[in-house]
Short mmCIF file of C-alpha atoms in Angstrom, two decimals:
data_model
loop_
_atom_site.label_atom_id
_atom_site.label_comp_id
_atom_site.label_asym_id
_atom_site.label_seq_id
_atom_site.Cartn_x
_atom_site.Cartn_y
_atom_site.Cartn_z
CA ASP A 11 50.95 89.09 135.95
CA ALA A 12 53.32 87.57 133.63
CA ARG A 13 52.34 83.70 133.10
CA VAL A 14 53.04 80.83 131.16
CA THR A 15 50.06 80.00 128.83
CA GLN A 16 49.11 76.64 127.76
CA THR A 17 47.00 75.17 125.24
CA PRO A 18 44.50 73.55 125.04
CA ARG A 19 43.43 73.12 128.60
CA HIS A 20 41.81 70.03 127.90
CA LYS A 21 41.80 67.50 125.07
CA VAL A 22 40.16 64.31 124.53
CA THR A 23 41.38 62.18 121.50
CA GLU A 24 41.17 58.82 119.96
CA MET A 25 44.24 56.42 120.18
CA GLY A 26 46.22 56.81 117.20
CA GLN A 27 45.52 60.51 116.66
CA GLU A 28 48.21 63.41 116.72
CA VAL A 29 48.06 65.66 119.39
CA THR A 30 49.96 68.91 119.74
CA MET A 31 50.21 70.97 122.98
CA ARG A 32 51.46 74.39 122.99
CA CYS A 33 53.09 76.67 125.33
CA GLN A 34 53.98 80.40 125.54
CA PRO A 35 56.61 80.96 127.90
CA ILE A 36 57.00 84.21 129.90
CA LEU A 37 58.61 86.85 127.80
CA GLY A 38 62.39 87.15 128.22
CA HIS A 39 62.70 83.64 129.76
CA ASN A 40 65.22 81.77 128.07
CA THR A 41 64.49 78.28 129.60
CA VAL A 42 61.49 76.13 128.79
CA PHE A 43 60.58 72.74 130.60
CA TRP A 44 58.07 70.13 129.60
CA TYR A 45 56.70 67.79 132.61
CA ARG A 46 54.25 65.01 132.66
CA GLN A 47 52.05 64.36 135.68
CA THR A 48 50.25 60.96 136.42
CA MET A 49 48.92 59.57 139.67
CA MET A 50 51.40 56.61 139.41
CA GLN A 51 54.77 58.54 138.36
CA GLY A 52 54.23 61.90 139.75
CA LEU A 53 55.86 64.75 137.99
CA GLU A 54 58.38 63.58 135.30
CA LEU A 55 60.58 66.00 133.23
CA LEU A 56 60.01 65.11 129.55
CA ALA A 57 62.37 67.88 128.03
CA TYR A 58 64.15 70.98 128.66
CA PHE A 59 65.20 73.74 126.33
CA ARG A 60 67.77 76.73 126.66
CA ASN A 61 67.84 79.56 124.14
CA ARG A 62 65.40 77.54 122.08
CA ALA A 63 67.84 74.42 121.97
CA PRO A 64 67.06 71.19 123.46
CA LEU A 65 69.41 70.59 126.19
CA ASP A 66 67.96 67.39 127.72
CA ASP A 67 65.01 65.31 126.58
CA SER A 68 66.08 61.99 127.94
CA GLY A 69 62.74 61.61 129.69
CA MET A 70 60.86 61.64 126.44
CA PRO A 71 59.95 58.46 124.65
CA LYS A 72 61.57 59.39 121.34
CA ASP A 73 59.53 57.27 119.25
CA ARG A 74 56.15 58.98 119.52
CA PHE A 75 57.02 62.33 121.25
CA SER A 76 58.87 65.40 119.89
CA ALA A 77 59.28 68.71 121.49
CA GLU A 78 60.42 71.89 119.70
CA MET A 79 60.68 75.78 120.06
CA PRO A 80 59.92 77.29 116.63
CA ASP A 81 60.65 80.55 118.23
CA ALA A 82 61.21 82.14 121.58
CA THR A 83 57.51 82.62 122.13
CA LEU A 84 56.29 79.22 121.42
CA ALA A 85 57.16 75.77 122.59
CA THR A 86 55.32 72.65 121.32
CA LEU A 87 55.01 69.13 122.48
CA LYS A 88 53.69 66.61 119.86
CA ILE A 89 52.46 63.18 120.48
CA GLN A 90 52.05 60.85 117.20
CA PRO A 91 50.40 58.54 117.47
CA SER A 92 48.82 58.85 120.84
CA GLU A 93 48.12 55.93 123.06
CA PRO A 94 45.77 55.75 126.34
CA ARG A 95 48.72 55.44 128.48
CA ASP A 96 49.68 59.06 127.19
CA SER A 97 46.83 60.18 129.31
CA ALA A 98 48.13 62.80 131.92
CA VAL A 99 48.52 66.33 132.66
CA TYR A 100 51.35 68.06 130.77
CA PHE A 101 53.01 71.05 132.24
CA CYS A 102 55.07 73.64 130.70
CA ALA A 103 57.37 75.85 132.69
CA SER A 104 59.80 78.50 132.03
CA GLY A 105 62.48 80.44 133.64
CA LEU A 106 65.99 82.12 133.41
CA VAL A 107 68.64 79.65 133.94
CA SER A 108 71.21 82.10 135.39
CA GLY A 109 71.84 82.45 139.06
CA ASN A 110 69.02 81.25 141.17
CA HIS A 111 66.13 82.24 139.09
CA THR A 112 62.49 80.84 139.62
CA ILE A 113 60.99 78.50 137.28
CA TYR A 114 57.17 79.34 136.58
CA PHE A 115 54.48 76.75 135.64
CA GLY A 116 51.43 76.95 133.43
CA GLU A 117 48.17 75.41 134.38
CA GLY A 118 48.61 72.41 132.45
CA SER A 119 47.04 70.62 129.26
CA TRP A 120 44.84 67.75 130.69
CA LEU A 121 45.05 64.87 127.97
CA THR A 122 42.85 62.04 127.66
CA VAL A 123 43.47 59.34 124.97
CA VAL A 124 40.48 56.79 124.58
CA ASP B 23 70.68 66.49 141.54
CA ALA B 24 70.63 65.53 145.26
CA LYS B 25 67.63 63.66 146.47
CA THR B 26 65.18 64.69 148.97
CA THR B 27 63.07 62.95 151.57
CA GLN B 28 59.97 64.39 152.87
CA PRO B 29 57.11 62.93 155.12
CA PRO B 30 54.25 61.71 152.77
CA SER B 31 51.48 63.73 154.74
CA MET B 32 51.03 66.05 157.53
CA ASP B 33 48.17 67.74 159.26
CA CYS B 34 47.84 71.36 160.61
CA ALA B 35 45.01 73.02 162.44
CA GLU B 36 43.86 76.36 160.62
CA GLY B 37 45.45 79.26 162.00
CA ARG B 38 48.55 77.45 163.35
CA ALA B 39 52.00 77.25 161.81
CA ALA B 40 52.80 74.52 159.52
CA ASN B 41 56.36 73.24 159.60
CA LEU B 42 57.25 71.00 156.75
CA PRO B 43 60.67 69.17 157.00
CA CYS B 44 62.74 67.92 154.19
CA ASN B 45 66.14 65.89 154.27
CA HIS B 46 68.63 66.48 151.62
CA SER B 47 71.91 64.99 153.07
CA THR B 48 73.79 64.59 149.74
CA ILE B 49 73.20 68.15 148.74
CA SER B 50 76.39 69.94 147.17
CA GLY B 51 77.64 73.29 147.59
CA ASN B 52 76.08 74.93 144.47
CA GLU B 53 72.65 73.39 144.91
CA TYR B 54 69.67 75.52 146.05
CA VAL B 55 66.74 74.19 148.20
CA TYR B 56 63.45 75.18 146.40
CA TRP B 57 59.88 74.63 147.66
CA TYR B 58 56.83 74.39 145.38
CA ARG B 59 53.43 73.37 146.21
CA GLN B 60 50.74 71.98 143.98
CA ILE B 61 46.93 72.84 144.87
CA HIS B 62 44.56 70.18 143.14
CA SER B 63 44.23 70.50 139.40
CA GLN B 64 46.56 73.33 139.29
CA GLY B 65 50.12 73.88 138.06
CA PRO B 66 52.93 73.86 140.85
CA GLN B 67 53.31 77.13 142.42
CA TYR B 68 56.79 78.57 143.47
CA ILE B 69 57.01 79.26 147.24
CA ILE B 70 60.71 80.26 148.22
CA HIS B 71 64.16 79.18 147.82
CA GLY B 72 67.43 79.33 149.58
CA LEU B 73 71.34 78.50 149.45
CA LYS B 74 72.74 78.88 152.86
CA ASN B 75 70.87 81.52 155.00
CA ASN B 76 67.14 81.45 156.08
CA GLU B 77 64.86 83.07 153.87
CA THR B 78 61.41 84.60 154.37
CA ASN B 79 58.95 86.03 151.86
CA GLU B 80 55.23 86.76 152.10
CA MET B 81 54.22 83.12 151.70
CA ALA B 82 56.68 81.28 154.05
CA SER B 83 59.91 80.92 155.83
CA LEU B 84 62.78 78.63 154.95
CA ILE B 85 64.99 77.55 157.59
CA ILE B 86 68.18 75.60 156.33
CA THR B 87 70.47 74.03 158.66
CA GLU B 88 74.05 74.81 159.08
CA ASP B 89 75.17 71.66 157.37
CA ARG B 90 72.60 72.18 154.84
CA LYS B 91 71.58 68.74 155.02
CA SER B 92 68.04 69.59 155.86
CA SER B 93 65.58 72.42 155.80
CA THR B 94 62.18 73.26 157.16
CA LEU B 95 59.44 75.20 155.35
CA ILE B 96 57.43 77.15 157.52
CA LEU B 97 53.79 78.48 156.80
CA PRO B 98 53.24 80.79 159.71
CA HIS B 99 49.58 80.65 159.83
CA ALA B 100 48.01 78.00 157.85
CA THR B 101 44.80 78.48 156.10
CA LEU B 102 42.37 75.99 154.35
CA ARG B 103 43.83 77.18 151.23
CA ASP B 104 47.20 75.95 151.82
CA THR B 105 46.03 72.45 151.61
CA ALA B 106 48.23 71.19 148.85
CA VAL B 107 51.00 68.76 148.06
CA TYR B 108 54.36 70.61 149.06
CA TYR B 109 57.57 69.64 147.06
CA CYS B 110 61.25 70.06 148.44
CA ILE B 111 63.52 70.30 145.54
CA VAL B 112 67.32 70.57 145.35
CA ARG B 113 68.13 72.28 142.20
CA GLY B 114 71.63 71.80 140.25
CA MET B 115 73.30 75.08 139.42
CA ASN B 116 76.39 73.81 137.82
CA ALA B 117 76.86 75.54 134.75
CA GLY B 118 77.51 73.28 131.79
CA GLY B 119 75.90 70.16 133.04
CA THR B 120 72.60 68.77 131.68
CA SER B 121 71.33 69.06 135.04
CA TYR B 122 71.76 72.75 135.21
CA GLY B 123 68.75 74.43 136.63
CA LYS B 124 66.34 71.54 136.25
CA LEU B 125 63.75 70.93 139.08
CA THR B 126 63.55 67.15 139.67
CA PHE B 127 60.21 66.52 141.84
CA GLY B 128 59.77 63.67 144.24
CA GLN B 129 56.45 62.62 145.87
CA GLY B 130 56.13 65.51 148.14
CA THR B 131 54.19 65.97 151.40
CA ILE B 132 50.57 66.24 151.40
CA LEU B 133 49.53 68.85 153.77
CA THR B 134 46.09 68.95 154.98
CA VAL B 135 44.77 71.95 156.90
CA HIS B 136 41.80 71.40 158.92
CA PRO B 137 39.21 73.85 160.55
#
């Protein structure tokens, strides 16, 4: 089955370090989403790309977070410098934004910043 | 995107039907109703979606009221593995807008299936 692949699955890092999370969307999907999930806030949309162009990143803290799609098979979410409050599960999702197509989620990257 | 209202939690006996309600009274004509669920420690999993008509697939049925202001997800024979958080989402499909195609999650309903 086609699936969204995320790496790393788990990451523990020290405050101040750079963290890069990677996502391989399902082949042929033209839309990629980054979500963050915490107990307090639930699932929040951070950024949203269509055809590799950022469409909406209003949910992302701009001072330390950045999201890019270097090519159609790779999306990255970078945090620099990381802080303990960034500890969360980060989900990538992909889909086709035409008609009513489904969005599929990866298994998440579990980030702990100490 | 239209907001949704779901009960915070529900219980269901194994083998019985689980009926999960969702209110979306401000839904607009081009917005679909989607249901996802999230089992502990996993990514959200797509269940079903619909626009106006009732829908059924191998996982569940979706019943949408005629005025489209509410819907019900039905798991016909719930099992212990159906214990999860269920999210009802209204997805904007207005082409050209920044909300186009986004899924905005609420708090969902925690469904507990017990033996």
